[in-house]
Short mmCIF file of C-alpha atoms in Angstrom, two decimals:
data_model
loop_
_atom_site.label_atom_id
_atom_site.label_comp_id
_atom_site.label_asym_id
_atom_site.label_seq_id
_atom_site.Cartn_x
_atom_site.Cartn_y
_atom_site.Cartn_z
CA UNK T 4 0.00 0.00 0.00
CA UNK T 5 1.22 3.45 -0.84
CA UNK T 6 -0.68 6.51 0.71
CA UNK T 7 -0.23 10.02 -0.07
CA UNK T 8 0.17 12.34 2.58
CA UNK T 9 -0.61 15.23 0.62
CA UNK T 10 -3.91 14.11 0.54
CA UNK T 11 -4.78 12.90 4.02
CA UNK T 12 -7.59 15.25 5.95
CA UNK T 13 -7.53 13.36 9.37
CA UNK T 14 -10.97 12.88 8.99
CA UNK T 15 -10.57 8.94 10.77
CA UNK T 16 -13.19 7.26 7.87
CA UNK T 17 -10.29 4.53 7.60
CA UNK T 18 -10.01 4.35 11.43
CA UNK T 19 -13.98 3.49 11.40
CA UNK T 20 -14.24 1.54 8.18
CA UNK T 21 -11.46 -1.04 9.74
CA UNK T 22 -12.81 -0.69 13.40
CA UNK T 23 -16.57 -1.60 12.26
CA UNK T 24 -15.60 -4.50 9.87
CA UNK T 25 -12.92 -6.50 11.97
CA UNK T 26 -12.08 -4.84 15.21
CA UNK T 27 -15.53 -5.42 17.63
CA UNK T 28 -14.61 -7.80 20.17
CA UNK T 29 -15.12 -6.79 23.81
CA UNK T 30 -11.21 -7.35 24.63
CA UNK T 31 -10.07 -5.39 22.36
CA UNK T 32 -11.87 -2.18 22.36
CA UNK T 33 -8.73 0.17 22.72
CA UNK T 34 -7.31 -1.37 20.07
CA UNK T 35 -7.09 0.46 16.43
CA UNK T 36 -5.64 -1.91 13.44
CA UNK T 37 -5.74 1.44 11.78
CA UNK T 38 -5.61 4.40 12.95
CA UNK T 39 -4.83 8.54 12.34
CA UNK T 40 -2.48 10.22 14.20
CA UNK T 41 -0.81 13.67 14.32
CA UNK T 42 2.70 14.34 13.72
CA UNK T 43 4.82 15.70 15.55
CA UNK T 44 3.23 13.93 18.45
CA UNK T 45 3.14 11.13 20.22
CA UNK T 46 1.40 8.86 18.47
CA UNK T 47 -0.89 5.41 19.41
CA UNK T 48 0.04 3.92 21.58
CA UNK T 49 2.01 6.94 23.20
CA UNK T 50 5.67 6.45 22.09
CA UNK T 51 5.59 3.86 19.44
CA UNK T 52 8.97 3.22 17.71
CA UNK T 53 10.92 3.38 20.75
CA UNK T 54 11.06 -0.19 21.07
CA UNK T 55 10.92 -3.35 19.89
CA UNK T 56 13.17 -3.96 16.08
CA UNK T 57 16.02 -5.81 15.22
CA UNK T 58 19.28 -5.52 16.80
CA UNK T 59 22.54 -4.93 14.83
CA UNK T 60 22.86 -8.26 14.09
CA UNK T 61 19.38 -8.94 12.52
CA UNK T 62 17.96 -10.56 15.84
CA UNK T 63 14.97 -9.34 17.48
CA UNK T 64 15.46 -6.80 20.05
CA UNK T 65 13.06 -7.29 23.32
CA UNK T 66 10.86 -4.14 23.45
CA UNK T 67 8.16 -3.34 26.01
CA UNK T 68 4.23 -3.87 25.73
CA UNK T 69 2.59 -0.55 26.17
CA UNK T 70 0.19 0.23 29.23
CA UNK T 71 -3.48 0.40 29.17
CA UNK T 72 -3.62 2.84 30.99
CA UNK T 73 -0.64 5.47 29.83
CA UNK T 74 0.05 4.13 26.46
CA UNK T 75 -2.98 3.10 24.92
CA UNK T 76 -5.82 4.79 27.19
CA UNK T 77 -8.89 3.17 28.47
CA UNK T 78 -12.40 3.94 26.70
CA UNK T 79 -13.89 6.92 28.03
CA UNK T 80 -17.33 6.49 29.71
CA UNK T 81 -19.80 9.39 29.06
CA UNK T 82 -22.65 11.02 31.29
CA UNK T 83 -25.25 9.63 28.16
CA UNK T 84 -28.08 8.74 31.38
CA UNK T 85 -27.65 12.58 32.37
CA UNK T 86 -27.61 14.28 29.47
CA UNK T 87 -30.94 12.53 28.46
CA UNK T 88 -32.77 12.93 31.15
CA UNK T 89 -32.08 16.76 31.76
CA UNK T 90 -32.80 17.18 27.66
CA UNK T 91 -35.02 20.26 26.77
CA UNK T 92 -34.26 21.67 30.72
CA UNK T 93 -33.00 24.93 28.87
CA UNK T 94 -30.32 27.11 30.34
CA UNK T 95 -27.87 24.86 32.82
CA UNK T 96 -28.71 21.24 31.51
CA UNK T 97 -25.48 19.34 31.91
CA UNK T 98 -23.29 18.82 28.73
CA UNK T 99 -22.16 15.37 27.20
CA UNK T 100 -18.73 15.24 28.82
CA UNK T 101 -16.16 11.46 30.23
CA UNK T 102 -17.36 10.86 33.98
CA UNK T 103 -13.27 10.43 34.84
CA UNK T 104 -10.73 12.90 33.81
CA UNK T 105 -9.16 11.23 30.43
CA UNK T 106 -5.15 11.36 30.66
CA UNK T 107 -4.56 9.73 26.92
CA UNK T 108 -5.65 8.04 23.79
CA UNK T 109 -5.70 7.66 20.60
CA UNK T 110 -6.32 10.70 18.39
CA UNK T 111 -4.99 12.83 21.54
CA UNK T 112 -2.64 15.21 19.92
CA UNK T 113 -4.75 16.25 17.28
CA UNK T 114 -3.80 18.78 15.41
CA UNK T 115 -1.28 19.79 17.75
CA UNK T 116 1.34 19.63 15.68
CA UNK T 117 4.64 21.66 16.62
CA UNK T 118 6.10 25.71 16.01
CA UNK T 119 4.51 28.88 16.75
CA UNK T 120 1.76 30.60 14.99
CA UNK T 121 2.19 32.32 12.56
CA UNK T 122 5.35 32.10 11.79
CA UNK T 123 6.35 28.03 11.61
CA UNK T 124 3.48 25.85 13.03
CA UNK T 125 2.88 22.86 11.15
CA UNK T 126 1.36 19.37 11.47
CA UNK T 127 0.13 16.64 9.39
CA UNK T 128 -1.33 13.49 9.30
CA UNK T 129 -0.31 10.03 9.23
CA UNK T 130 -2.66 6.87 9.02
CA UNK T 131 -1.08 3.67 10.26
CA UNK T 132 -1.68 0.07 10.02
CA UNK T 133 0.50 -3.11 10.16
CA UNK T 134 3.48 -3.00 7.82
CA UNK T 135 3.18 -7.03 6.88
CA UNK T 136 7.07 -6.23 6.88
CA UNK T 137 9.37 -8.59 4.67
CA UNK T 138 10.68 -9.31 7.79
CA UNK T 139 8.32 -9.24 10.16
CA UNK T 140 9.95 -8.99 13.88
CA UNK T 141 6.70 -10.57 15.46
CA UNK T 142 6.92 -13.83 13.36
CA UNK T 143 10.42 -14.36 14.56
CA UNK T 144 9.77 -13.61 18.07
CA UNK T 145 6.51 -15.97 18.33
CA UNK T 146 7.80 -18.87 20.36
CA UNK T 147 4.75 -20.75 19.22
CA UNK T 148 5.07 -20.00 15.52
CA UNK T 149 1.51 -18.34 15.41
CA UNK T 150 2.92 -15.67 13.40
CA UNK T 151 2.89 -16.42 9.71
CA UNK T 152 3.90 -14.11 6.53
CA UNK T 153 1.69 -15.68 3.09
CA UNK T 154 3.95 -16.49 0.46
CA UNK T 155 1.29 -15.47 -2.23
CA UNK T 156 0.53 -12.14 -1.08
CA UNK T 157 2.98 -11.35 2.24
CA UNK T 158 0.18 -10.64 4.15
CA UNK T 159 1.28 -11.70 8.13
CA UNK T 160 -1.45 -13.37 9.85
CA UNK T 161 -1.75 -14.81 14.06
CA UNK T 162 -3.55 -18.17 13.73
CA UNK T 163 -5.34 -17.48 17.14
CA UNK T 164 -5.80 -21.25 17.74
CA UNK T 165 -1.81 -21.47 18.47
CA UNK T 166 -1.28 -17.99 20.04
CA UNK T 167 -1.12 -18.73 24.12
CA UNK T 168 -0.70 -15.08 24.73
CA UNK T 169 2.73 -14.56 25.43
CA UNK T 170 2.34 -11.07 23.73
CA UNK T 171 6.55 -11.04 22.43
CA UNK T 172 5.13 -10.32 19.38
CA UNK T 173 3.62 -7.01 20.91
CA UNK T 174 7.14 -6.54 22.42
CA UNK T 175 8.98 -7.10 19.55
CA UNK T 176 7.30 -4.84 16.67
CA UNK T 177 8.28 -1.40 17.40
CA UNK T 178 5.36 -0.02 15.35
CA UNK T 179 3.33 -1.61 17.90
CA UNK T 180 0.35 -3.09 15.06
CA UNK T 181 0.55 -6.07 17.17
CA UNK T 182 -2.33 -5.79 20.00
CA UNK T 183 -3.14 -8.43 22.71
CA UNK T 184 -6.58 -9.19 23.68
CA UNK T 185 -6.87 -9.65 27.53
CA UNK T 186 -10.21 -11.53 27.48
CA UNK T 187 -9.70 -14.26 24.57
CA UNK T 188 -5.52 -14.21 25.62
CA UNK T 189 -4.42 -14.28 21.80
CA UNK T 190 -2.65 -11.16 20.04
CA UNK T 191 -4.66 -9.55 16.91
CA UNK T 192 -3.68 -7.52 14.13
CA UNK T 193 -4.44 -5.67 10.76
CA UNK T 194 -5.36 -8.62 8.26
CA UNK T 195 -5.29 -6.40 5.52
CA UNK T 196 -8.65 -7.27 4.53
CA UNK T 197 -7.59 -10.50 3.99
CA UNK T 198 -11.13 -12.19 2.24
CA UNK T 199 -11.50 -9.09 0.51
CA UNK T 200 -7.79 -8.96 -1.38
CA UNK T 201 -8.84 -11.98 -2.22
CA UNK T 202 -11.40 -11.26 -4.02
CA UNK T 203 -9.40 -8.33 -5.74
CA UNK T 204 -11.65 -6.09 -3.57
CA UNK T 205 -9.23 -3.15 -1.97
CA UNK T 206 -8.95 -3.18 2.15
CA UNK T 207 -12.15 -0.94 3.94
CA UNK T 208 -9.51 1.52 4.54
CA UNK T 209 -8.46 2.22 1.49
CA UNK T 210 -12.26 2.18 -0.50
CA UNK T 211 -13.21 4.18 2.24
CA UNK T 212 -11.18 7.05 2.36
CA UNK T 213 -12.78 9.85 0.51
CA UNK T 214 -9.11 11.58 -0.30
CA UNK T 215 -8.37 9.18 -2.97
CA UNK T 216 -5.08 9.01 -1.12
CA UNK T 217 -4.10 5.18 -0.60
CA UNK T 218 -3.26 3.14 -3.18
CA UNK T 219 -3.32 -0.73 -2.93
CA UNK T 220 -1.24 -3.30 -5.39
CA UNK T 221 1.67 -5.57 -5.85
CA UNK T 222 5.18 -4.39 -5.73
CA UNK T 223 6.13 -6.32 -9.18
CA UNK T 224 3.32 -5.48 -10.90
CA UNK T 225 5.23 -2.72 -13.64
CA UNK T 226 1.81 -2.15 -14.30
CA UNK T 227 0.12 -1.37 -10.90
CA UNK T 228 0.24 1.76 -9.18
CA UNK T 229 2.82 0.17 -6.23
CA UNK T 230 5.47 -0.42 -8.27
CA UNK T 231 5.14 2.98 -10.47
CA UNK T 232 5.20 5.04 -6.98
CA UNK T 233 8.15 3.02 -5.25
CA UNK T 234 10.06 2.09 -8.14
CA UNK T 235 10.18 3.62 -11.21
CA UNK T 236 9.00 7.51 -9.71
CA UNK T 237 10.79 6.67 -6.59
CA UNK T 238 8.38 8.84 -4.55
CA UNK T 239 6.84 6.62 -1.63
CA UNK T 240 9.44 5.50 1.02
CA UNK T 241 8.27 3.19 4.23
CA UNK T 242 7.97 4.56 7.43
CA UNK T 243 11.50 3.91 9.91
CA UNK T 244 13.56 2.04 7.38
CA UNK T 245 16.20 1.69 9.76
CA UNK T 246 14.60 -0.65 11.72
CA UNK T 247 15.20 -3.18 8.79
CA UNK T 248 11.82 -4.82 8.98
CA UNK T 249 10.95 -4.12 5.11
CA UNK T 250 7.67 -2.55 5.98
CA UNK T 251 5.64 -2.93 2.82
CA UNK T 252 3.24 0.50 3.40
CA UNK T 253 5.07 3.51 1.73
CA UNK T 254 4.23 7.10 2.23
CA UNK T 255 4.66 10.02 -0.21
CA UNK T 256 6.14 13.41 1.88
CA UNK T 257 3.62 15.43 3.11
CA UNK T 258 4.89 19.48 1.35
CA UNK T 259 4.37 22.32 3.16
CA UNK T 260 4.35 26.33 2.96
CA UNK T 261 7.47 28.23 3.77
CA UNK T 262 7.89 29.82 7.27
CA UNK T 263 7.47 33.19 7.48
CA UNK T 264 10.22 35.81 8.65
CA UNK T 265 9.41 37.99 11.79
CA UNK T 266 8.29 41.08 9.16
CA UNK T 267 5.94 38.20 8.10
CA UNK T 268 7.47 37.69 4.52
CA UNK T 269 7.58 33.89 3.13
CA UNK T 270 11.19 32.23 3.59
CA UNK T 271 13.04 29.55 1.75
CA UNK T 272 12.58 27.15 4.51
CA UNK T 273 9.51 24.75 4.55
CA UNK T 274 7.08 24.55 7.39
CA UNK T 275 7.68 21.37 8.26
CA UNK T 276 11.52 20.78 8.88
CA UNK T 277 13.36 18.31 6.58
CA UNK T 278 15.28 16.91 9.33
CA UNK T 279 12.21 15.93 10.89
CA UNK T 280 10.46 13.87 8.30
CA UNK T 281 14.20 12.45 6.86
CA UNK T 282 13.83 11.03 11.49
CA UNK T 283 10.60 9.16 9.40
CA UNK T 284 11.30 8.35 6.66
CA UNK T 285 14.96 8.17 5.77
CA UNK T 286 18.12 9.81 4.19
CA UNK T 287 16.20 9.67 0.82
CA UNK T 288 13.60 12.47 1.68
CA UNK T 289 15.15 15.65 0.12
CA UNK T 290 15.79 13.88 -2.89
CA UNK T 291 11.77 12.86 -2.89
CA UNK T 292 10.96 16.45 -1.83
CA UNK T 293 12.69 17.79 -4.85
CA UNK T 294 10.91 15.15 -7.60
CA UNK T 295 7.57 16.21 -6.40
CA UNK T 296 8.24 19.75 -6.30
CA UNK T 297 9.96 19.80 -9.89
CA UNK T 298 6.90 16.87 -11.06
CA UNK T 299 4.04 19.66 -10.03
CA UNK T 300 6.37 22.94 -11.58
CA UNK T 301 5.83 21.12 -14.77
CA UNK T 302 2.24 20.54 -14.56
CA UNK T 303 1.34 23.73 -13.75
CA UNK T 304 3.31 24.88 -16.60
CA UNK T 305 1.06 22.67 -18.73
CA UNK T 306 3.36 19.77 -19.57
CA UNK T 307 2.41 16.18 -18.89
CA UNK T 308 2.82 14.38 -15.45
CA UNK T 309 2.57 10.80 -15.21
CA UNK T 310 3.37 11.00 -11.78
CA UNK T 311 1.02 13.92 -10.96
CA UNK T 312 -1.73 12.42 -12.52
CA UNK T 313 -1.13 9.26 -10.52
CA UNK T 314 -0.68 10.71 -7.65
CA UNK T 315 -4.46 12.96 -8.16
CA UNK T 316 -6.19 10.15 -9.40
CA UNK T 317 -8.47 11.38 -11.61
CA UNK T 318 -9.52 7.68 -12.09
CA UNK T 319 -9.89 5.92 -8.40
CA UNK T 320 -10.05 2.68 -9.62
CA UNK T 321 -7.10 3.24 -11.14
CA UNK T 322 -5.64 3.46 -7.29
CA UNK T 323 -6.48 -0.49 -7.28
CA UNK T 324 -4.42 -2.90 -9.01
CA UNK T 325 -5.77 -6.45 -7.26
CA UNK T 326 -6.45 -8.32 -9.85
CA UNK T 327 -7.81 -12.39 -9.22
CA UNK T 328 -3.90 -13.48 -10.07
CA UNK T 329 -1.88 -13.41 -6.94
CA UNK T 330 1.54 -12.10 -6.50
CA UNK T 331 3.88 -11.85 -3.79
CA UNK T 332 4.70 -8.63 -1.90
CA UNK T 333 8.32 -8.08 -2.11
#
């Protein structure tokens, strides 16, 4: 999957579209498969990335499991009885709010973002699901070899009838897709829409999202929009390279504005810092920066795009390349 950053609203449709279809059981209610966050910020759970990997010499590096109560956050409980009985008092009826203070969850930094206004705030979005990595850290740290990665489509799967709960696999992934379920004692995950792909039917998330802005394919198909975006336009990098997992998700750079000087004149700095996204996405990020900015000069100047007009998708089925032959994810 490739998604476009460009293009993302926060708007949380893919959040919901994956939550209703697949995510509903009682013990895992905190738990997103895909979710929306805000960056710079913290993230779901609070902190992901800091552990969890591969050490130096490709072995899997212990991480931690994140709290339910300071990572992930519990799910709020609302005054609903309250509000509903009080309706139609008029002035001092009580308003819908959590009957316990909330100290995190998901979606918490919204819109936060980082800088000072006007002159250098910026944010953006960035929608996150399991990786189904080429080398998956969870699969090798699964002492029960519950973890498996398809060879026909490199989707990674937990068959829930061998997982006994030992949650490494939570440890281990420092994306932290991998979420344990406290009630059934097995670990769940993204599936990617596994009975839909196939079917050559696109994930929820990605049919869902009214920005057009994932795209969803095979990495050797020269045909497919994957492979144009990662290969041949070079535009989409994964997310933390360096923690030599392969992830197979790829993001295009989210552009920005320039800052503003203190007389409130544009600079020749961007908004968001290049430093910070080459912390996300690797040494390769000016260099992707610079194709995009030189790919839309020259369609506003009227010459043809190929990547532009990929990356606007004029056509959104075009954004689809699952087709009833299956291929292997790379």
């Amino acid at each position: 999957m490739v998604l476009d950053l460009n293009k993302c609203i926060g708007c949380q449709t893919c959040t919901i579209a994956c939550k209703k279809l697949w995510n509903k059981d009682t013990g895992t209610g905190y738990a997103y498969w895909n979710n929306v966050e805000t960056l710079p910020g913290a993230g779901y759970p609070r902190g992901w990335g800091e552990s969890g990997g591969r050490t130096p010499d490709g072995g899997v590096k212990a991480g931690r499991i994140p709290t339910l109560d300071d990572d992930y956050g519990r799910a709020w409980t609302f005054n609903h009885d309250e509000v509903r009985k009080r309706a139609g008092e008029g002035e001092g009826k009580p308003w819908l709010r959590p009957n316990e203070k909330p100290h995190w969850g998901a979606n918490w930094d919204e819109d936060r973002g980082a800088g000072e206004y006007p002159q250098d705030n910026h944010y953006f979005y960035l929608p996150r699901l399991c990786n189904h990595c080429t080398h998956p850290a969870c699969l090798d740290a699964c002492p029960r070899h519950a973890i498996e990665k398809r060879d026909e489509d490199g989707i990674v799967l937990v068959d829930q009838d061998r997982c006994h709960g030992y949650r490494f696999c939570v440890e281990a992934c420092p994306y932290k897709k991998v979420y344990f379920d406290p009630l059934r004692q097995v670990s769940t995950k993204c599936i990617f829409c596994l009975p839909r792909i196939e079917e050559g039917v696109a994930p929820a998330c990605a049919r869902q999202c009214p920005g057009r802005l994932r795209f969803v394919g095979y990495l050797d198909d020269e045909a497919g929009p994957i492979w144009k975006l990662v290969h041949k336009h070079r535009v989409a990098l994964p997310l933390h390279p360096e923690f030599e997992l392969g992830p197979n998700v790829f993001y295009v750079m989210p552009m920005s504005p320039p800052k503003l000087d203190a007389q409130g004149r544009p600079t020749d700095e961007p908004r968001i810092p290049t430093r910070y996204l080459v912390s996300l996405f690797g040494e390769r990020v000016p260099e992707v920066l610079a194709t995009l900015e030189a790919e839309r000069a020259k369609r506003r100047s009227g010459e043809p795009s190929e990547l532009m007009d990929l990356l606007i998708a004029y056509d959104w089925n075009q954004n689809f390349a699952l087709g009833p032959r299956k291929r292997e994810v790379l």
